[in-house]
mmCIF file of C-alpha atoms and ligand atoms in Angstrom:
data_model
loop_
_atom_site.group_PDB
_atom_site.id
_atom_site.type_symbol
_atom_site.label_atom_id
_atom_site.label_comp_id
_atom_site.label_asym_id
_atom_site.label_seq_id
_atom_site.Cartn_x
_atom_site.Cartn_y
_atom_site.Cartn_z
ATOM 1 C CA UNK U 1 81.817 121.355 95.466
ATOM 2 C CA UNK U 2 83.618 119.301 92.455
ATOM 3 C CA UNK U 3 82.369 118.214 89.272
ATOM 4 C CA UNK U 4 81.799 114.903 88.839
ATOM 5 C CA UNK U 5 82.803 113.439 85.140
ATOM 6 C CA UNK U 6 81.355 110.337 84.569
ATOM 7 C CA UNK U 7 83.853 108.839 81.635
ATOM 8 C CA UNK U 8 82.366 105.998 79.572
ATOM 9 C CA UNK U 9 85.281 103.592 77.654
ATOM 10 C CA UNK U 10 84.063 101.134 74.367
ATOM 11 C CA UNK U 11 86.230 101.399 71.811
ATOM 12 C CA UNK U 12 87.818 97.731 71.648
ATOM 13 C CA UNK U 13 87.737 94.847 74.364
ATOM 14 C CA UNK U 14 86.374 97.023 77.158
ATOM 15 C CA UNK U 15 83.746 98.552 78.387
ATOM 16 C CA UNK U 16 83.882 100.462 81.269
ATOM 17 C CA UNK U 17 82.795 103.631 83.467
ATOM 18 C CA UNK U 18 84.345 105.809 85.698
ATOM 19 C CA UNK U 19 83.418 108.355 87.676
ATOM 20 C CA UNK U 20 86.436 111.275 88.694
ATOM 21 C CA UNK U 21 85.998 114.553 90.214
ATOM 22 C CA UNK U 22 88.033 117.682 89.101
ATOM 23 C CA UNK U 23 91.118 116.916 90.971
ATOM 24 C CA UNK U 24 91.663 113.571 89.462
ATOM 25 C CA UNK U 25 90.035 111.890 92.714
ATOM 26 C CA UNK U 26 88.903 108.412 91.666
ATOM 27 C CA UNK U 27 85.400 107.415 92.902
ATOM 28 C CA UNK U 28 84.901 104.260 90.585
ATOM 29 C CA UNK U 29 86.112 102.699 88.261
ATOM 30 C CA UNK U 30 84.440 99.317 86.821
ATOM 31 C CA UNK U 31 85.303 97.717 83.441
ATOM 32 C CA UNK U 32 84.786 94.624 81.731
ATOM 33 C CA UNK U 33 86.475 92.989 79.192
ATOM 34 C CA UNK U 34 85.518 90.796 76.050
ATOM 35 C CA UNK U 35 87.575 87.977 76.021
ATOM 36 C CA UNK U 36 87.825 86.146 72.335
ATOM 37 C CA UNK U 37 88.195 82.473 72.217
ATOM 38 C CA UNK U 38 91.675 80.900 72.125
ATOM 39 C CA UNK U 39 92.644 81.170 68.378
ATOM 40 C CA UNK U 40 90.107 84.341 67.958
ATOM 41 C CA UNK U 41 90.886 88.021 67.992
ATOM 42 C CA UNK U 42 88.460 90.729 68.716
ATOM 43 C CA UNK U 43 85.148 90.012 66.744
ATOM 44 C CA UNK U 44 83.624 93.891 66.425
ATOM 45 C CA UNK U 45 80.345 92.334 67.018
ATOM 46 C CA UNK U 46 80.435 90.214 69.120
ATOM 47 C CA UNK U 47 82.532 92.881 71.405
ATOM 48 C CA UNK U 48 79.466 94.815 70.783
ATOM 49 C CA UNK U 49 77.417 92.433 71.568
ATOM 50 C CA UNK U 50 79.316 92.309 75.172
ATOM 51 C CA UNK U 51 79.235 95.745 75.538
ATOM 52 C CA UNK U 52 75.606 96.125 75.199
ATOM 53 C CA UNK U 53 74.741 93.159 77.596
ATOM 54 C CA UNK U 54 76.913 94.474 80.490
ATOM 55 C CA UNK U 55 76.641 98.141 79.845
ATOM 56 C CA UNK U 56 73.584 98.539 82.115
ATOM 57 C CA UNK U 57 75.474 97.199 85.221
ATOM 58 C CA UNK U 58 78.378 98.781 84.860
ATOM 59 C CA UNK U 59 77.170 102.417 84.921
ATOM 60 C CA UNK U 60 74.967 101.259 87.404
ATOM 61 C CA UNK U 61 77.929 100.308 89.740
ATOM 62 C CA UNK U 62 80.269 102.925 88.585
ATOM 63 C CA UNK U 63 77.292 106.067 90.004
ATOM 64 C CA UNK U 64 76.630 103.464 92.972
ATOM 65 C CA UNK U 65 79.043 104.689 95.069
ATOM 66 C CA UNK U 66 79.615 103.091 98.412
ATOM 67 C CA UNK U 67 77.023 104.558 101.173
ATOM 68 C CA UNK U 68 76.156 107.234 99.728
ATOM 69 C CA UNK U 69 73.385 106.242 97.210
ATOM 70 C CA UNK U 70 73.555 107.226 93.344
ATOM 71 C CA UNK U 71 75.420 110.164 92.651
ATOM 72 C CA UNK U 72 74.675 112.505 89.815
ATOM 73 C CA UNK U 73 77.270 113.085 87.153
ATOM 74 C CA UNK U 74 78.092 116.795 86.073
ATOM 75 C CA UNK U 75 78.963 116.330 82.673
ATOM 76 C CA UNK U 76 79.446 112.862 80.270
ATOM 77 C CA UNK U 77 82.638 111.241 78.485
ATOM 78 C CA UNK U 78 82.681 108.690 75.950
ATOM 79 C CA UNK U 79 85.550 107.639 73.828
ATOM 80 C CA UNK U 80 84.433 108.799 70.731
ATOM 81 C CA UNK U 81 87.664 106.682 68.420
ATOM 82 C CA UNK U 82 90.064 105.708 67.605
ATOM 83 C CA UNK U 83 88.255 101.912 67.540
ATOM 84 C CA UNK U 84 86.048 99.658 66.361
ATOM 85 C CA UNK U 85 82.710 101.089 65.011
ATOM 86 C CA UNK U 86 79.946 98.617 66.295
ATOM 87 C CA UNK U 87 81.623 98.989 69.763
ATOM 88 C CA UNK U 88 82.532 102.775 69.736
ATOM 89 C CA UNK U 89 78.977 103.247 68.668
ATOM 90 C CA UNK U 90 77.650 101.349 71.727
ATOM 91 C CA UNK U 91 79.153 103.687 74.599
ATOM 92 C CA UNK U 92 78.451 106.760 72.253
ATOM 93 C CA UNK U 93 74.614 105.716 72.567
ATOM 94 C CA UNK U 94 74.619 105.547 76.157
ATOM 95 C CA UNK U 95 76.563 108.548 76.902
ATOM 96 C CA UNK U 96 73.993 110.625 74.527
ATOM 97 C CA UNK U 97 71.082 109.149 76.376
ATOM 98 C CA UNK U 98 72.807 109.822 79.989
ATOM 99 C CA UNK U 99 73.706 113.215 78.609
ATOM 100 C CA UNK U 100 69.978 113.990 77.396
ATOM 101 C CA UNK U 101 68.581 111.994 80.316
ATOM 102 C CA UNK U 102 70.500 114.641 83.130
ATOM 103 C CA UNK U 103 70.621 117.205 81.226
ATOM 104 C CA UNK U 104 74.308 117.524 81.056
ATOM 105 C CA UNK U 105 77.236 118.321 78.808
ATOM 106 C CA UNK U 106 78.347 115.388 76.418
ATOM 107 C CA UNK U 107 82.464 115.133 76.053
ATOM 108 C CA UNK U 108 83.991 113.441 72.871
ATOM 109 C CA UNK U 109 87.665 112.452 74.082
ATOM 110 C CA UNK U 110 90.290 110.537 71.916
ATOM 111 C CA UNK U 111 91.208 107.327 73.585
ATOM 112 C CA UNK U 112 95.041 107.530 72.849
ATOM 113 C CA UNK U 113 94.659 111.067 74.335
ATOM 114 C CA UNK U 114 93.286 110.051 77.183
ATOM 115 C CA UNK U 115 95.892 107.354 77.877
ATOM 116 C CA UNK U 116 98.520 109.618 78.086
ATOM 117 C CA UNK U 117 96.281 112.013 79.728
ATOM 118 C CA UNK U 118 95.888 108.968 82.327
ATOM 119 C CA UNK U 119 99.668 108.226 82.540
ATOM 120 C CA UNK U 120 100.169 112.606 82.877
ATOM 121 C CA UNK U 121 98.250 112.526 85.777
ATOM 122 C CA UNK U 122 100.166 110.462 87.949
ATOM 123 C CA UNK U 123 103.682 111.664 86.430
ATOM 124 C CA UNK U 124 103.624 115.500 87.715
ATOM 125 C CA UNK U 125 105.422 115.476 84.278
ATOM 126 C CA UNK U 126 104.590 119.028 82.248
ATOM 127 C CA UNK U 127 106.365 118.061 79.013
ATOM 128 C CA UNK U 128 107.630 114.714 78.200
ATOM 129 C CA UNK U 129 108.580 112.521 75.140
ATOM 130 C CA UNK U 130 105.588 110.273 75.116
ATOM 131 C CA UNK U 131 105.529 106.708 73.955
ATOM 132 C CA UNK U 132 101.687 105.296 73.991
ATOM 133 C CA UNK U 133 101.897 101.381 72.902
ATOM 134 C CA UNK U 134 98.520 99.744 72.916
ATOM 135 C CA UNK U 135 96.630 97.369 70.806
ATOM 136 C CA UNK U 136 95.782 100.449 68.828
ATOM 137 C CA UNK U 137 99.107 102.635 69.235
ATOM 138 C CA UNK U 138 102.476 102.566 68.842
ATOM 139 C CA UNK U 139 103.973 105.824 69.120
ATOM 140 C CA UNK U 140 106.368 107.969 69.888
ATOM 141 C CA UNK U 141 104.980 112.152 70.709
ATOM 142 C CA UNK U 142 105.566 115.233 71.782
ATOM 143 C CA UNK U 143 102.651 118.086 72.254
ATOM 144 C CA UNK U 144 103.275 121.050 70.452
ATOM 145 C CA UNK U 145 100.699 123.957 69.602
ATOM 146 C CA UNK U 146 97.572 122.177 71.368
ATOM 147 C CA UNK U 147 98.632 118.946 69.595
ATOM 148 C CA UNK U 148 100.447 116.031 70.556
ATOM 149 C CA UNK U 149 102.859 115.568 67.226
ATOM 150 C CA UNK U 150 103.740 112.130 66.250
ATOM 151 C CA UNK U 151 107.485 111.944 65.708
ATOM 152 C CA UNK U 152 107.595 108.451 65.318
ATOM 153 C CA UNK U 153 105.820 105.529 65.231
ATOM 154 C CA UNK U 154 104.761 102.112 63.361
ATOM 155 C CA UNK U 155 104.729 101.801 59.659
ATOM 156 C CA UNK U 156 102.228 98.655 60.189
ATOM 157 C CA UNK U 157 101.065 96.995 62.523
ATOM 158 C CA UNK U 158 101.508 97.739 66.340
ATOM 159 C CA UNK U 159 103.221 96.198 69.298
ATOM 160 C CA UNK U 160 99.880 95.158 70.646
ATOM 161 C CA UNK U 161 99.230 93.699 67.661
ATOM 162 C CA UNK U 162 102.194 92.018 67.006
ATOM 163 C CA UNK U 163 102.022 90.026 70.438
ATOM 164 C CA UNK U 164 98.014 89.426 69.964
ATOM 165 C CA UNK U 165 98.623 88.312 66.892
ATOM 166 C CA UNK U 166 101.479 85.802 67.743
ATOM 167 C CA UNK U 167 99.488 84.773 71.054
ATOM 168 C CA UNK U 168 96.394 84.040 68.460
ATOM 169 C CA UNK U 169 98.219 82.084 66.423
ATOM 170 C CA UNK U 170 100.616 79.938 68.951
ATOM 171 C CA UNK U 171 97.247 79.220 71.423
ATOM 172 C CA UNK U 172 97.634 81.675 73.608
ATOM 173 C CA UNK U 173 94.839 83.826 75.681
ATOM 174 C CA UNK U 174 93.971 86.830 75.193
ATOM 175 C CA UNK U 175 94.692 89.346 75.079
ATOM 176 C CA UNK U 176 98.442 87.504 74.663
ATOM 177 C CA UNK U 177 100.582 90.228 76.571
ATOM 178 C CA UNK U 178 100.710 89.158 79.924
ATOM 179 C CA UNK U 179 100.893 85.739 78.913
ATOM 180 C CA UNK U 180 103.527 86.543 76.743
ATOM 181 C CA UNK U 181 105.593 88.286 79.158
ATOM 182 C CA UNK U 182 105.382 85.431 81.492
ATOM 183 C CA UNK U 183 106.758 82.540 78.974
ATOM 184 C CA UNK U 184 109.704 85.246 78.111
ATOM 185 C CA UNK U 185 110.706 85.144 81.709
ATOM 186 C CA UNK U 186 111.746 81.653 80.832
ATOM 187 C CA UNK U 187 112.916 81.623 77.498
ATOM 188 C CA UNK U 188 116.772 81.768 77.934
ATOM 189 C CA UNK U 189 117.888 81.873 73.454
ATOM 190 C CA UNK U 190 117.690 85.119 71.678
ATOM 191 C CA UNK U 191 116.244 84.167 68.450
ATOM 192 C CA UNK U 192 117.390 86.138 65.231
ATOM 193 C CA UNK U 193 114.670 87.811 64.062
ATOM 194 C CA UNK U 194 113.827 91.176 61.854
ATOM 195 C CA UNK U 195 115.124 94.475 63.383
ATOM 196 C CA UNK U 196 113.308 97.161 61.393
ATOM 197 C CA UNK U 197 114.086 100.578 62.397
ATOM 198 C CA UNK U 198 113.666 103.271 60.189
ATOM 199 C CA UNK U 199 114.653 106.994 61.765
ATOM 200 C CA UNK U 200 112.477 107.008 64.217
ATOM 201 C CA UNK U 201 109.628 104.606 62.992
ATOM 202 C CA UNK U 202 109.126 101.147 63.378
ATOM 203 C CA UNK U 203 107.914 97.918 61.830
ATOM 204 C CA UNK U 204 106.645 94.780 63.609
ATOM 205 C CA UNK U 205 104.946 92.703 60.893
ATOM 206 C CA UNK U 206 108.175 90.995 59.609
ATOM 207 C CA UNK U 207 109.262 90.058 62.795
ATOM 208 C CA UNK U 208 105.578 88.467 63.750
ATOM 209 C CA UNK U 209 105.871 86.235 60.550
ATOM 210 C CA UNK U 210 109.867 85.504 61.362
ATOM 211 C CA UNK U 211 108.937 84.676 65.369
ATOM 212 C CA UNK U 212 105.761 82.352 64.130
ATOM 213 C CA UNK U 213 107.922 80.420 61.656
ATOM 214 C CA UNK U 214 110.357 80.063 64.104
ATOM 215 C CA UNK U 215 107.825 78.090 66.845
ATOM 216 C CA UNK U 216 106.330 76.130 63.934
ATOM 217 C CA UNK U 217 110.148 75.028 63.189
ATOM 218 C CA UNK U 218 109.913 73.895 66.608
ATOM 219 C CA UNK U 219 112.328 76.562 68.645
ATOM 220 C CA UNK U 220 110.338 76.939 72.134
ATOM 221 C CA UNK U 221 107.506 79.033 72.896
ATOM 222 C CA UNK U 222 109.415 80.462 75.868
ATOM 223 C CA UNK U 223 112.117 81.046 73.854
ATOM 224 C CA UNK U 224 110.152 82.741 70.820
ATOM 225 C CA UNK U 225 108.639 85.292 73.640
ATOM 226 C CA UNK U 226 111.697 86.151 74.874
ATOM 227 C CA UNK U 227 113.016 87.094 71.747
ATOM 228 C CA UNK U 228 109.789 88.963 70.342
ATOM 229 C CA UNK U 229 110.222 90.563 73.889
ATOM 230 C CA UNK U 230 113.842 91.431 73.577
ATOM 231 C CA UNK U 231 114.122 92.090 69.755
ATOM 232 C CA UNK U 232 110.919 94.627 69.550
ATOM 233 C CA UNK U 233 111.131 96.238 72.934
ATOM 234 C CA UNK U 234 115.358 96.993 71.737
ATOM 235 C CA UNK U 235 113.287 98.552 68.424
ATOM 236 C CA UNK U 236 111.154 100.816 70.136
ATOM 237 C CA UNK U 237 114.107 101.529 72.584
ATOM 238 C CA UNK U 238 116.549 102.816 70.185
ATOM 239 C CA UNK U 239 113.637 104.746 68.072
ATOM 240 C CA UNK U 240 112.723 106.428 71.700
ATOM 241 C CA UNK U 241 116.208 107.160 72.447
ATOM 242 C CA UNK U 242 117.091 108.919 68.896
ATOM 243 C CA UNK U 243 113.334 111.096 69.742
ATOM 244 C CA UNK U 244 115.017 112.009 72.957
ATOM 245 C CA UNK U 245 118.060 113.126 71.802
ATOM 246 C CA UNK U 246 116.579 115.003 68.874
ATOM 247 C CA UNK U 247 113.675 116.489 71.169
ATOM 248 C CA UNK U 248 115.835 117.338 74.449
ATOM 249 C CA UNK U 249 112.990 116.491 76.491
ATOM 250 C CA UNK U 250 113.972 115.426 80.150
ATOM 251 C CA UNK U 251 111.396 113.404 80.889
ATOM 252 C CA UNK U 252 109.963 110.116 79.587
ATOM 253 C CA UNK U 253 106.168 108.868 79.700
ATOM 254 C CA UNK U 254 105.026 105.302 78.775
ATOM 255 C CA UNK U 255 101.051 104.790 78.557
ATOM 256 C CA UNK U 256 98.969 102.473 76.658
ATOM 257 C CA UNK U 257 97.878 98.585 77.692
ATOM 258 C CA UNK U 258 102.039 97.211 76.811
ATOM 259 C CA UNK U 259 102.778 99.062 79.175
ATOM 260 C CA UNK U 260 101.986 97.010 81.621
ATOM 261 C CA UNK U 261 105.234 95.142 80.417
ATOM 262 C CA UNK U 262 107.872 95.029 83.155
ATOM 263 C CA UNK U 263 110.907 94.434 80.720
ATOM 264 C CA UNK U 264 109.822 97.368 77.889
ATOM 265 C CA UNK U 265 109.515 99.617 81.286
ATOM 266 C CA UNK U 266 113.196 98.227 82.293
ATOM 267 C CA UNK U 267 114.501 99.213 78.641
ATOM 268 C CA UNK U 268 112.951 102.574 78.403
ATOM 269 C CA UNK U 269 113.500 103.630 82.249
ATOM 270 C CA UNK U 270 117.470 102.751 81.498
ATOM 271 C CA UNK U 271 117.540 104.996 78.024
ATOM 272 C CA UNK U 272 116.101 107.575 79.975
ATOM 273 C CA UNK U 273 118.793 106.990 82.637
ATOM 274 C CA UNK U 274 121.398 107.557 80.182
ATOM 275 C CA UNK U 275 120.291 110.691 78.874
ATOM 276 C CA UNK U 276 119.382 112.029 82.469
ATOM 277 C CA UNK U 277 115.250 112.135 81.682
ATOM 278 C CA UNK U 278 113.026 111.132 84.371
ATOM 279 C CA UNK U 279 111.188 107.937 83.909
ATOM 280 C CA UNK U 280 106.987 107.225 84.559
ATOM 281 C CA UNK U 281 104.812 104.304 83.333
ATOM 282 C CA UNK U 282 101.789 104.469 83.376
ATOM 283 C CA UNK U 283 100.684 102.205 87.016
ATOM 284 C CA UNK U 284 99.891 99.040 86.228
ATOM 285 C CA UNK U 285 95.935 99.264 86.767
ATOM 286 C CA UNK U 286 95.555 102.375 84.805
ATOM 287 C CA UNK U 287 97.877 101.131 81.778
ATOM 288 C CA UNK U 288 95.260 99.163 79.519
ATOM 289 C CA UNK U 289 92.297 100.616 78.975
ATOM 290 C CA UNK U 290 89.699 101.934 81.444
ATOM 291 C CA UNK U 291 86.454 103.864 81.863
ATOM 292 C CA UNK U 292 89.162 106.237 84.054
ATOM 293 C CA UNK U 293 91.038 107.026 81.601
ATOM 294 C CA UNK U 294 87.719 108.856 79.525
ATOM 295 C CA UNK U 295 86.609 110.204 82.719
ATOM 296 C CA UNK U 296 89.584 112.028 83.436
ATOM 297 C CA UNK U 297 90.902 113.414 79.864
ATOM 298 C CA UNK U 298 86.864 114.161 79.598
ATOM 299 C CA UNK U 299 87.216 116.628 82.772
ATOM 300 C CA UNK U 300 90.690 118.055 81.568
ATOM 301 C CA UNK U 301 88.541 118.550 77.954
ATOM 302 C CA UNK U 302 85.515 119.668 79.709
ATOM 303 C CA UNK U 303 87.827 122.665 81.668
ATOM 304 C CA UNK U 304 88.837 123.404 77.879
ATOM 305 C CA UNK U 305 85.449 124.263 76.928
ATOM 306 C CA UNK U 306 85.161 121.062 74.610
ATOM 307 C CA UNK U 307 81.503 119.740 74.780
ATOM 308 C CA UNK U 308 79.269 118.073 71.481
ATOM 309 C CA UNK U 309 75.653 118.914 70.753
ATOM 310 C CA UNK U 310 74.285 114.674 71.318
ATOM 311 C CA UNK U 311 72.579 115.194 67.616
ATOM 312 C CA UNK U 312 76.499 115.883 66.312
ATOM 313 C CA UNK U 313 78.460 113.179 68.933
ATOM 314 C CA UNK U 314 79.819 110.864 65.484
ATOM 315 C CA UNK U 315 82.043 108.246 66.736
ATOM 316 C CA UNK U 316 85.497 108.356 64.582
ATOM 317 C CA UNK U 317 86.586 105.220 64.336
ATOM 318 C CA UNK U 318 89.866 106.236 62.313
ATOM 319 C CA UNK U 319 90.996 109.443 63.934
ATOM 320 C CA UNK U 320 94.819 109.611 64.321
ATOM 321 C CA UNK U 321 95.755 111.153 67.828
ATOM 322 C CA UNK U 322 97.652 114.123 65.993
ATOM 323 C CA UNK U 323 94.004 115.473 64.401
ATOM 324 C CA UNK U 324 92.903 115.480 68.265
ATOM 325 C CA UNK U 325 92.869 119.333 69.600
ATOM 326 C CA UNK U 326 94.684 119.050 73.200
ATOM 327 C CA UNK U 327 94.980 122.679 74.596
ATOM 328 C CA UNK U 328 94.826 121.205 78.384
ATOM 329 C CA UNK U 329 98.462 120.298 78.497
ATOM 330 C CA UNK U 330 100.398 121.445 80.104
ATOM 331 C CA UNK U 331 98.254 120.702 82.977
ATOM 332 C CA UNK U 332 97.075 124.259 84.816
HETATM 333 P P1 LIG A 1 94.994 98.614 75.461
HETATM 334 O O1 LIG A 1 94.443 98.613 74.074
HETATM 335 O O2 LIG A 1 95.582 99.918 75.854
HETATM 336 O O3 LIG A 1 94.072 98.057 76.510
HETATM 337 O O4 LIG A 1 96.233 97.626 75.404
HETATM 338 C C1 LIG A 1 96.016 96.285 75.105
HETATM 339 C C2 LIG A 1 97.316 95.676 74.666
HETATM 340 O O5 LIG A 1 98.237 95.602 75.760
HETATM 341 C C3 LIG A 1 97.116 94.262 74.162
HETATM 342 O O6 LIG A 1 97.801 94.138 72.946
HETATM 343 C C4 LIG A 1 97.741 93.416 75.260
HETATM 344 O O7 LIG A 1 98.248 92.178 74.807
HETATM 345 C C5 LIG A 1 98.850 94.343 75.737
HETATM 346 N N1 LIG A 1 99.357 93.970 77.070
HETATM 347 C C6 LIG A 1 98.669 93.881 78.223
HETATM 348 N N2 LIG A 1 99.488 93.460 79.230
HETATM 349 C C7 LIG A 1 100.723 93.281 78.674
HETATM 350 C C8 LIG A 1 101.983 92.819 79.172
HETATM 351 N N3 LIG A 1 102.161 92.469 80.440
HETATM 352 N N4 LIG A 1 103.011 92.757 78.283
HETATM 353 C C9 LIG A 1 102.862 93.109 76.992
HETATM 354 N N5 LIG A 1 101.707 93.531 76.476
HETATM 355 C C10 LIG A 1 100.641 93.621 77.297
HETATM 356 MG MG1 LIG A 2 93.838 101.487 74.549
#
């Protein structure tokens, strides 16, 4: 018989809840999202807010499996950070009262863990050169020691971010990456705008002030996409390609919600090309962020003997991926 992990994501737009058995098998998976209004980013609150109204029917559908009435989770994720308090605290309450309800184990997992975690599963990769980009991520890791080591990343704000923030401010939806991506499919000028590469670090706030000046000058939105497309993407390119060299890794994972970006996968797949590493993004459902994603990295954690008393589960809104213990990987 498996054991069923039922994985509980809140830390910024979404809420969701999965349920995943021991091999990775996928019984459900059913999130949704906040959406801000146009102009608006992510209110904590009011996220909250969403989180608590639909949190009820979303567990409720995630354990409702298809003919086979409710099934019983054997132990319970929750992303306990990196994120926004008032939302992180929202699935942390559930997941305690689930977890004290059925008598279970309670899982803490690290939400940038668990998207690479996510991305690791469908690789077959054992030791890659990670790059997570998300609204809350931008780096560039290898695991060492139980760890995954940062060795690079943003000195400000992220890529996320950086196209949020310039789909905010130029009337966008959002979240403003898929939007984005499709007005750069039409923008045909590359724009000058800030390359900041430093070793292997970047930095994306220049270049958000440079591209918004640019569309209030009146250059084109498609045109302004393409270039924030082409311009950061090349920066994260060339600080991935340096890690790659430096690292000797031959294999290459992207993971995080920008993923989801079909040119950054066409840059990175072609620097891995060139330096004979194999290539896997994270699939395009499982990129952004997912009640799966805590379900799974909450089994591979649970295996690893990692549980919390419900008394001690603190959410951590501000804990850096490289504090998180990860002895799972490689994956046994
Ligand atoms: P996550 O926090 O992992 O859910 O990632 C959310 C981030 O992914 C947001 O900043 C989105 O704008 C971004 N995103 C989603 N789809 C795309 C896309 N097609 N291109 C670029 N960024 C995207
Ligand atoms: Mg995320």
């Amino acid at each position: 018989m498996s054991l069923l992990c039922l994985g509980i994501e809140s830390t910024a737009h979404t809420f969701g809840a999965s349920l995943v058995d021991d091999h990775g098998h996928v019984l459900s998976d059913v999130n949704d999202k906040y959406r801000p209004p146009i102009g608006q980013g992510i209110h904590p609150r009011k996220a909250a807010q969403h989180h608590s109204d639909v949190a009820a029917n979303i567990i409720g559908q995630a354990l409702a499996i298809k003919n086979s009435g409710p099934l019983l989770p054997d132990t319970i994720a929750f992303s306990a950070g990196p994120g926004l308090g008032p939302c992180l605290r929202v699935g942390a309450t559930v997941a305690r009262a689930l977890a004290l309800y059925y008598h279970k184990p309670l899982v803490p997992v690290h939400h940038g863990v668990a998207h690479l975690d996510l991305a690791m599963l469908g690789s077959g990769f054992r030791d890659p050169l990670a790059v997570l980009v998300s609204g809350g991520h931008t780096a560039i890791a290898v695991h060492i020691q139980k760890k995954w080591r940062i060795y690079g990343e943003t000195q400000d704000i992220t890529l996320g971010n950086l196209i949020d923030m310039f789909a905010r401010s130029s009337g966008l939806p959002s979240p403003g990456g898929p939007t984005l991506e499709e007005e750069a499919r039409k923008g045909t000028k590359l724009l000058k705008l800030p390359y900041t590469v430093k070793g292997n670090d970047v930095a994306y706030s220049g270049l958000l002030t440079a591209a918004s000046r640019m569309l209030m000058k009146g250059e084109s939105l498609q045109d302004v996409c393409y270039s924030i497309q082409e311009v950061g993407f090349a920066m994260l390119a060339e600080a991935v390609e340096r890690s790659l060299v430096q690292t000797r890794k031959k294999e290459l994972l992207l993971a995080g919600g920008v993923a989801a970006n079909s040119r950054l996968k066409e840059m990175l797949q072609q620097v891995a090309h060139e330096h004979d590493a194999s290539f896997h993004a994270a699939e395009l459902s499982k990129s952004g962020d997912c009640g799966l994603q805590i379900a799974w990295s909450g089994q591979l954690a649970f295996r690893s003997g990692i549980t919390v008393k419900p008394s001690e589960s603190h959410v951590v809104p501000r804990w850096r991926i490289d504090e998180a213990e990860v002895p799972w990987i490689p994956i046994k």
